[in-house]
mmCIF file of C-alpha atoms and ligand atoms in Angstrom:
data_model
loop_
_atom_site.group_PDB
_atom_site.id
_atom_site.type_symbol
_atom_site.label_atom_id
_atom_site.label_comp_id
_atom_site.label_asym_id
_atom_site.label_seq_id
_atom_site.Cartn_x
_atom_site.Cartn_y
_atom_site.Cartn_z
ATOM 1 C CA MET A 1 95.013 -269.991 7.827
ATOM 2 C CA LYS A 2 94.162 -267.872 4.736
ATOM 3 C CA VAL A 3 96.818 -266.167 2.855
ATOM 4 C CA HIS A 4 96.578 -263.544 -0.006
ATOM 5 C CA ILE A 5 99.734 -263.198 -2.356
ATOM 6 C CA THR A 6 100.140 -260.301 -4.629
ATOM 7 C CA ALA A 7 102.852 -260.713 -7.262
ATOM 8 C CA ASP A 8 104.848 -258.247 -9.359
ATOM 9 C CA MET A 9 107.577 -258.840 -11.654
ATOM 10 C CA GLU A 10 110.147 -256.036 -11.335
ATOM 11 C CA GLY A 11 111.264 -257.113 -7.934
ATOM 12 C CA ILE A 12 112.041 -260.761 -8.714
ATOM 13 C CA ALA A 13 115.737 -261.943 -8.795
ATOM 14 C CA THR A 14 117.556 -261.186 -11.984
ATOM 15 C CA ILE A 15 115.479 -258.435 -13.706
ATOM 16 C CA CYS A 16 117.372 -255.331 -14.455
ATOM 17 C CA HIS A 17 115.541 -253.824 -17.492
ATOM 18 C CA ASP A 18 111.913 -253.178 -17.925
ATOM 19 C CA ILE A 19 112.126 -254.764 -21.467
ATOM 20 C CA GLN A 20 112.605 -258.118 -19.628
ATOM 21 C CA SER A 21 109.269 -257.677 -17.932
ATOM 22 C CA ASP A 22 107.412 -256.641 -21.152
ATOM 23 C CA THR A 23 105.408 -259.458 -22.732
ATOM 24 C CA LYS A 24 107.053 -258.461 -26.127
ATOM 25 C CA GLY A 25 110.664 -258.706 -24.800
ATOM 26 C CA GLY A 26 112.734 -261.777 -25.755
ATOM 27 C CA ASP A 27 113.565 -262.482 -21.952
ATOM 28 C CA PHE A 28 109.985 -262.478 -20.894
ATOM 29 C CA PRO A 29 109.412 -266.302 -21.055
ATOM 30 C CA ARG A 30 112.466 -266.678 -18.707
ATOM 31 C CA MET A 31 111.182 -263.818 -16.290
ATOM 32 C CA ARG A 32 107.756 -265.325 -16.120
ATOM 33 C CA GLU A 33 109.216 -268.584 -15.012
ATOM 34 C CA ILE A 34 111.402 -266.997 -12.358
ATOM 35 C CA MET A 35 108.450 -264.996 -11.145
ATOM 36 C CA THR A 36 106.384 -268.331 -10.935
ATOM 37 C CA GLY A 37 109.050 -269.908 -9.060
ATOM 38 C CA GLU A 38 109.141 -267.175 -6.404
ATOM 39 C CA VAL A 39 105.359 -267.327 -5.961
ATOM 40 C CA GLN A 40 105.568 -271.040 -5.679
ATOM 41 C CA ALA A 41 108.262 -270.592 -3.072
ATOM 42 C CA ALA A 42 105.948 -268.393 -1.119
ATOM 43 C CA ILE A 43 103.090 -270.866 -1.373
ATOM 44 C CA GLU A 44 105.402 -273.675 -0.255
ATOM 45 C CA GLY A 45 106.578 -271.587 2.805
ATOM 46 C CA ALA A 46 102.876 -270.712 3.657
ATOM 47 C CA ARG A 47 101.959 -274.391 3.410
ATOM 48 C CA ASP A 48 105.017 -275.361 5.846
ATOM 49 C CA ALA A 49 103.303 -272.836 8.248
ATOM 50 C CA GLY A 50 99.978 -274.487 7.979
ATOM 51 C CA ALA A 51 98.104 -272.301 5.370
ATOM 52 C CA ASN A 52 95.040 -274.054 4.056
ATOM 53 C CA LYS A 53 93.664 -271.404 1.632
ATOM 54 C CA ILE A 54 95.871 -269.305 -0.756
ATOM 55 C CA VAL A 55 94.755 -266.913 -3.380
ATOM 56 C CA VAL A 56 97.411 -265.347 -5.727
ATOM 57 C CA CYS A 57 96.850 -262.060 -7.649
ATOM 58 C CA ASP A 58 99.043 -261.774 -10.835
ATOM 59 C CA GLY A 59 99.537 -258.175 -10.381
ATOM 60 C CA HIS A 60 102.110 -257.258 -13.028
ATOM 61 C CA ASP A 61 101.034 -255.257 -16.140
ATOM 62 C CA THR A 62 98.613 -257.568 -18.233
ATOM 63 C CA GLY A 63 98.036 -259.897 -15.264
ATOM 64 C CA ARG A 64 98.970 -262.679 -17.589
ATOM 65 C CA ASN A 65 102.324 -263.653 -16.341
ATOM 66 C CA LEU A 66 102.345 -266.569 -13.931
ATOM 67 C CA LEU A 67 102.510 -270.151 -15.323
ATOM 68 C CA ILE A 68 99.570 -271.494 -13.360
ATOM 69 C CA GLU A 69 100.335 -274.986 -14.445
ATOM 70 C CA LYS A 70 103.505 -274.884 -12.308
ATOM 71 C CA LEU A 71 101.914 -273.687 -9.079
ATOM 72 C CA ASP A 72 100.526 -275.814 -6.167
ATOM 73 C CA ARG A 73 97.386 -277.180 -7.473
ATOM 74 C CA ASP A 74 95.178 -276.099 -4.687
ATOM 75 C CA VAL A 75 95.666 -272.348 -4.955
ATOM 76 C CA GLU A 76 93.336 -269.982 -6.733
ATOM 77 C CA VAL A 77 94.853 -267.489 -9.120
ATOM 78 C CA ILE A 78 93.391 -264.099 -10.160
ATOM 79 C CA GLU A 79 94.619 -263.514 -13.722
ATOM 80 C CA GLY A 80 94.061 -260.811 -16.293
ATOM 81 C CA SER A 81 93.508 -257.038 -16.201
ATOM 82 C CA SER A 82 92.141 -254.842 -15.065
ATOM 83 C CA TYR A 83 90.409 -255.986 -11.975
ATOM 84 C CA ASP A 84 88.927 -254.171 -8.908
ATOM 85 C CA LEU A 85 91.662 -253.162 -6.418
ATOM 86 C CA GLY A 86 94.383 -253.738 -9.012
ATOM 87 C CA MET A 87 97.395 -255.760 -7.545
ATOM 88 C CA MET A 88 95.289 -256.358 -4.466
ATOM 89 C CA ALA A 89 92.369 -257.920 -6.366
ATOM 90 C CA GLY A 90 90.678 -260.678 -4.313
ATOM 91 C CA ILE A 91 91.635 -259.319 -0.865
ATOM 92 C CA SER A 92 88.977 -259.502 1.894
ATOM 93 C CA ARG A 93 88.397 -259.588 5.645
ATOM 94 C CA ASP A 94 88.549 -263.390 5.337
ATOM 95 C CA PHE A 95 92.382 -263.302 4.990
ATOM 96 C CA ASP A 96 94.836 -263.703 7.740
ATOM 97 C CA ALA A 97 97.909 -262.326 6.083
ATOM 98 C CA SER A 98 99.049 -260.659 2.878
ATOM 99 C CA PHE A 99 102.365 -261.445 1.035
ATOM 100 C CA GLN A 100 104.008 -259.160 -1.516
ATOM 101 C CA ILE A 101 106.275 -261.107 -3.869
ATOM 102 C CA GLY A 102 108.495 -259.489 -6.551
ATOM 103 C CA TYR A 103 107.845 -256.093 -5.372
ATOM 104 C CA HIS A 104 110.192 -253.017 -6.393
ATOM 105 C CA SER A 105 111.059 -249.843 -4.914
ATOM 106 C CA MET A 106 108.971 -246.540 -5.371
ATOM 107 C CA ARG A 107 109.930 -243.929 -8.154
ATOM 108 C CA HIS A 108 113.092 -242.102 -7.547
ATOM 109 C CA THR A 109 114.770 -244.548 -5.185
ATOM 110 C CA HIS A 110 118.697 -244.382 -5.235
ATOM 111 C CA ALA A 111 119.945 -247.874 -5.881
ATOM 112 C CA GLY A 112 116.280 -249.248 -6.302
ATOM 113 C CA VAL A 113 115.610 -251.514 -9.275
ATOM 114 C CA LEU A 114 113.122 -250.088 -11.852
ATOM 115 C CA GLY A 115 111.655 -248.047 -9.096
ATOM 116 C CA HIS A 116 108.187 -246.769 -10.012
ATOM 117 C CA THR A 117 104.844 -246.116 -8.144
ATOM 118 C CA PHE A 118 102.008 -247.750 -10.216
ATOM 119 C CA THR A 119 103.149 -246.104 -13.562
ATOM 120 C CA TYR A 120 106.248 -244.141 -14.482
ATOM 121 C CA SER A 121 104.120 -240.938 -14.653
ATOM 122 C CA VAL A 122 103.825 -240.626 -10.919
ATOM 123 C CA ALA A 123 106.788 -238.967 -9.220
ATOM 124 C CA GLU A 124 105.608 -239.396 -5.618
ATOM 125 C CA LEU A 125 102.476 -240.686 -3.935
ATOM 126 C CA ARG A 126 101.563 -239.418 -0.333
ATOM 127 C CA LEU A 127 98.774 -240.735 1.889
ATOM 128 C CA ASN A 128 98.174 -238.403 4.805
ATOM 129 C CA GLY A 129 101.576 -236.987 4.252
ATOM 130 C CA THR A 130 103.418 -240.401 4.137
ATOM 131 C CA VAL A 131 105.283 -241.130 1.003
ATOM 132 C CA VAL A 132 104.421 -244.691 -0.364
ATOM 133 C CA GLY A 133 105.252 -246.766 -3.323
ATOM 134 C CA GLU A 134 103.311 -249.771 -4.585
ATOM 135 C CA SER A 135 104.326 -251.793 -1.555
ATOM 136 C CA GLY A 136 102.749 -249.158 0.920
ATOM 137 C CA LEU A 137 99.653 -248.721 -1.401
ATOM 138 C CA SER A 138 98.959 -252.534 -1.449
ATOM 139 C CA ALA A 139 99.665 -252.616 2.241
ATOM 140 C CA ALA A 140 97.144 -249.909 2.971
ATOM 141 C CA ILE A 141 94.475 -251.619 0.763
ATOM 142 C CA ALA A 142 95.091 -254.877 2.868
ATOM 143 C CA GLY A 143 95.053 -252.746 6.003
ATOM 144 C CA HIS A 144 91.523 -251.469 5.007
ATOM 145 C CA PHE A 145 90.387 -254.898 5.268
ATOM 146 C CA GLY A 146 92.102 -255.559 8.460
ATOM 147 C CA VAL A 147 94.878 -257.826 6.919
ATOM 148 C CA PRO A 148 98.517 -257.366 7.830
ATOM 149 C CA VAL A 149 101.441 -257.512 5.370
ATOM 150 C CA VAL A 150 103.764 -260.005 6.988
ATOM 151 C CA LEU A 151 106.137 -260.740 4.023
ATOM 152 C CA VAL A 152 107.777 -258.577 1.368
ATOM 153 C CA SER A 153 110.162 -259.905 -1.179
ATOM 154 C CA GLY A 154 111.817 -257.721 -3.857
ATOM 155 C CA ASP A 155 114.914 -255.398 -4.353
ATOM 156 C CA ALA A 156 116.724 -254.418 -1.185
ATOM 157 C CA HIS A 157 115.149 -250.924 -1.215
ATOM 158 C CA ALA A 158 111.556 -252.188 -1.683
ATOM 159 C CA VAL A 159 112.137 -254.384 1.369
ATOM 160 C CA ARG A 160 113.672 -251.293 3.344
ATOM 161 C CA GLN A 161 110.818 -248.986 2.346
ATOM 162 C CA ALA A 162 108.128 -251.600 3.447
ATOM 163 C CA LYS A 163 109.938 -252.210 6.858
ATOM 164 C CA ASN A 164 109.867 -248.377 7.334
ATOM 165 C CA LEU A 165 106.055 -248.550 7.306
ATOM 166 C CA ILE A 166 105.377 -251.855 8.961
ATOM 167 C CA LYS A 167 107.138 -253.055 12.053
ATOM 168 C CA ASN A 168 108.264 -256.682 12.382
ATOM 169 C CA LEU A 169 107.510 -257.828 8.728
ATOM 170 C CA VAL A 170 109.744 -260.301 7.183
ATOM 171 C CA GLY A 171 111.664 -258.950 4.167
ATOM 172 C CA VAL A 172 113.460 -261.073 1.606
ATOM 173 C CA SER A 173 115.804 -259.082 -0.533
ATOM 174 C CA THR A 174 116.389 -260.614 -4.015
ATOM 175 C CA LYS A 175 118.791 -257.978 -5.431
ATOM 176 C CA GLU A 176 120.106 -254.519 -5.318
ATOM 177 C CA GLY A 177 120.630 -251.834 -7.898
ATOM 178 C CA VAL A 178 124.162 -251.094 -8.987
ATOM 179 C CA GLY A 179 123.146 -248.799 -11.753
ATOM 180 C CA LEU A 180 120.051 -247.505 -13.408
ATOM 181 C CA TYR A 181 119.740 -250.783 -15.463
ATOM 182 C CA ALA A 182 122.088 -252.956 -13.593
ATOM 183 C CA VAL A 183 121.730 -255.222 -10.557
ATOM 184 C CA ARG A 184 123.817 -257.442 -8.155
ATOM 185 C CA THR A 185 121.204 -260.372 -7.849
ATOM 186 C CA LEU A 186 120.715 -263.590 -6.049
ATOM 187 C CA THR A 187 120.202 -266.622 -8.358
ATOM 188 C CA PRO A 188 116.484 -267.624 -8.731
ATOM 189 C CA ASP A 189 117.284 -270.784 -6.747
ATOM 190 C CA LYS A 190 118.693 -269.028 -3.838
ATOM 191 C CA ALA A 191 115.967 -266.318 -3.863
ATOM 192 C CA CYS A 192 113.334 -269.083 -3.870
ATOM 193 C CA GLU A 193 114.971 -270.807 -0.890
ATOM 194 C CA LEU A 194 114.890 -267.576 1.116
ATOM 195 C CA ILE A 195 111.324 -266.750 0.113
ATOM 196 C CA ARG A 196 110.121 -270.114 1.205
ATOM 197 C CA LYS A 197 111.948 -269.727 4.693
ATOM 198 C CA GLY A 198 110.697 -266.118 4.973
ATOM 199 C CA ALA A 199 107.063 -267.097 4.152
ATOM 200 C CA LYS A 200 107.014 -269.752 6.931
ATOM 201 C CA GLU A 201 108.654 -267.374 9.440
ATOM 202 C CA ALA A 202 106.286 -264.603 8.431
ATOM 203 C CA LEU A 203 103.174 -266.648 9.072
ATOM 204 C CA GLU A 204 104.328 -267.603 12.480
ATOM 205 C CA LEU A 205 104.371 -263.796 13.288
ATOM 206 C CA VAL A 206 100.701 -263.170 12.384
ATOM 207 C CA GLY A 207 99.392 -261.539 15.608
ATOM 208 C CA ASP A 208 102.567 -259.620 15.963
ATOM 209 C CA ILE A 209 102.168 -257.511 12.946
ATOM 210 C CA GLU A 210 99.598 -254.926 12.724
ATOM 211 C CA PRO A 211 97.666 -254.206 9.677
ATOM 212 C CA TYR A 212 98.866 -250.997 8.064
ATOM 213 C CA THR A 213 95.931 -248.673 8.262
ATOM 214 C CA ILE A 214 95.750 -244.947 7.097
ATOM 215 C CA LYS A 215 93.524 -242.789 9.109
ATOM 216 C CA LYS A 216 90.247 -241.637 7.351
ATOM 217 C CA PRO A 217 89.590 -239.489 5.688
ATOM 218 C CA ILE A 218 92.597 -239.840 3.650
ATOM 219 C CA MET A 219 94.450 -236.912 2.066
ATOM 220 C CA MET A 220 96.053 -238.394 -1.124
ATOM 221 C CA GLU A 221 98.563 -236.115 -2.788
ATOM 222 C CA VAL A 222 100.048 -237.183 -6.193
ATOM 223 C CA GLU A 223 103.032 -235.385 -7.829
ATOM 224 C CA PHE A 224 103.436 -236.172 -11.585
ATOM 225 C CA GLU A 225 106.378 -236.154 -13.641
ATOM 226 C CA ARG A 226 105.107 -233.556 -16.034
ATOM 227 C CA PRO A 227 102.800 -230.537 -15.467
ATOM 228 C CA LEU A 228 100.376 -231.302 -18.212
ATOM 229 C CA MET A 229 99.581 -234.675 -16.379
ATOM 230 C CA ALA A 230 98.662 -232.581 -13.321
ATOM 231 C CA GLN A 231 96.656 -230.129 -15.373
ATOM 232 C CA TYR A 232 94.558 -232.970 -17.049
ATOM 233 C CA VAL A 233 94.082 -234.881 -13.741
ATOM 234 C CA SER A 234 92.930 -231.696 -11.980
ATOM 235 C CA ARG A 235 89.874 -231.706 -14.233
ATOM 236 C CA ILE A 236 88.551 -234.761 -12.428
ATOM 237 C CA PRO A 237 85.701 -233.505 -10.125
ATOM 238 C CA LEU A 238 86.978 -233.047 -6.531
ATOM 239 C CA VAL A 239 90.577 -233.220 -7.519
ATOM 240 C CA LYS A 240 92.457 -230.159 -6.629
ATOM 241 C CA ARG A 241 95.481 -228.739 -8.283
ATOM 242 C CA LYS A 242 98.129 -228.331 -5.524
ATOM 243 C CA ASP A 243 101.024 -226.800 -7.530
ATOM 244 C CA PHE A 244 102.702 -227.055 -10.937
ATOM 245 C CA LYS A 245 102.989 -230.850 -10.930
ATOM 246 C CA SER A 246 100.839 -232.009 -7.942
ATOM 247 C CA VAL A 247 97.157 -232.721 -7.316
ATOM 248 C CA ALA A 248 95.302 -233.648 -4.046
ATOM 249 C CA PHE A 249 92.186 -235.490 -3.336
ATOM 250 C CA LYS A 250 90.408 -236.273 -0.083
ATOM 251 C CA ALA A 251 89.181 -239.832 -0.075
ATOM 252 C CA ALA A 252 86.587 -241.390 2.462
ATOM 253 C CA ASP A 253 88.727 -244.540 2.614
ATOM 254 C CA MET A 254 91.572 -246.464 1.161
ATOM 255 C CA VAL A 255 89.353 -248.077 -1.570
ATOM 256 C CA GLU A 256 88.102 -244.814 -2.741
ATOM 257 C CA ALA A 257 91.502 -243.438 -2.806
ATOM 258 C CA PHE A 258 92.760 -246.352 -4.974
ATOM 259 C CA HIS A 259 89.811 -245.973 -7.426
ATOM 260 C CA VAL A 260 90.632 -242.280 -7.760
ATOM 261 C CA PHE A 261 94.420 -243.010 -8.042
ATOM 262 C CA GLU A 262 93.858 -245.414 -10.779
ATOM 263 C CA LEU A 263 91.568 -242.951 -12.593
ATOM 264 C CA MET A 264 94.292 -240.229 -12.236
ATOM 265 C CA ASN A 265 96.894 -242.531 -13.953
ATOM 266 C CA GLN A 266 94.464 -243.159 -16.795
ATOM 267 C CA VAL A 267 93.768 -239.557 -17.304
ATOM 268 C CA ALA A 268 97.527 -238.652 -17.038
ATOM 269 C CA SER A 269 98.376 -240.973 -19.712
ATOM 270 C CA TYR A 270 96.633 -238.744 -22.189
ATOM 271 C CA ALA A 271 99.491 -236.192 -21.670
ATOM 272 C CA LYS A 272 102.140 -238.541 -22.920
ATOM 273 C CA ASP A 273 101.690 -237.744 -26.542
ATOM 274 C CA GLU A 274 101.093 -234.035 -26.098
ATOM 275 C CA GLY A 275 104.497 -232.450 -26.478
ATOM 276 C CA PRO A 276 107.271 -232.093 -23.910
ATOM 277 C CA LEU A 277 105.442 -230.278 -21.072
HETATM 278 ZN ZN1 ZN B 301 104.839 -252.739 -10.062
#
């Protein structure tokens, strides 16, 4: 059985402030260790269920977070940035299942932790009318290749949002927001124990969980935090301005949708230093 693991950092146990997940932050060395532990726990759970090929994508920020020397020696890791398909780099039709580890809730989630959708510039992302965060986006890319997401670990609302989209998946909640920069969290050890158990259980459900597929063509609508971002992004050919802060793009499939979404975020970033609008 072949498993693809996409790993983010904001959803791991403990983290409550983005400075902790920033390579320049003093807590970063601790956080990358905790992230590595959670990924290793998922690998161990997958092995318990008989997985024989595991590819891990280091999907947070620079893609240089995981301490590879502490992972199971027989996995392959995609490290660095940026790579095709972002956090889902390496996915293909060869895989039987996808795991999401350290995932966080979408932007503007009450009691979510560090909720954002790809960047903090995106207020809301909709695929054929359904609001998705990074978990839904990654699930839809996996679904494009016929691969089901069977395990999601992260903050309680990331897990809830994933379960709303995908029936029967196994969710492991590591913490919950109790303030914008405050969490009630499991200890890293406890989170790892639950992730290992969840990973084994999730692989036993492969076959009972459908890939998350979005019907083609895909109408992608993106609301930005600021109108100037929408103005800049609407200059990309075939991207239409919908309203003050929103744009829309009709994509042939999920890979095209993701490529354009990534480009939109790059273009929107030019608005950041352009005054308050
Ligand atoms: Zn993220």
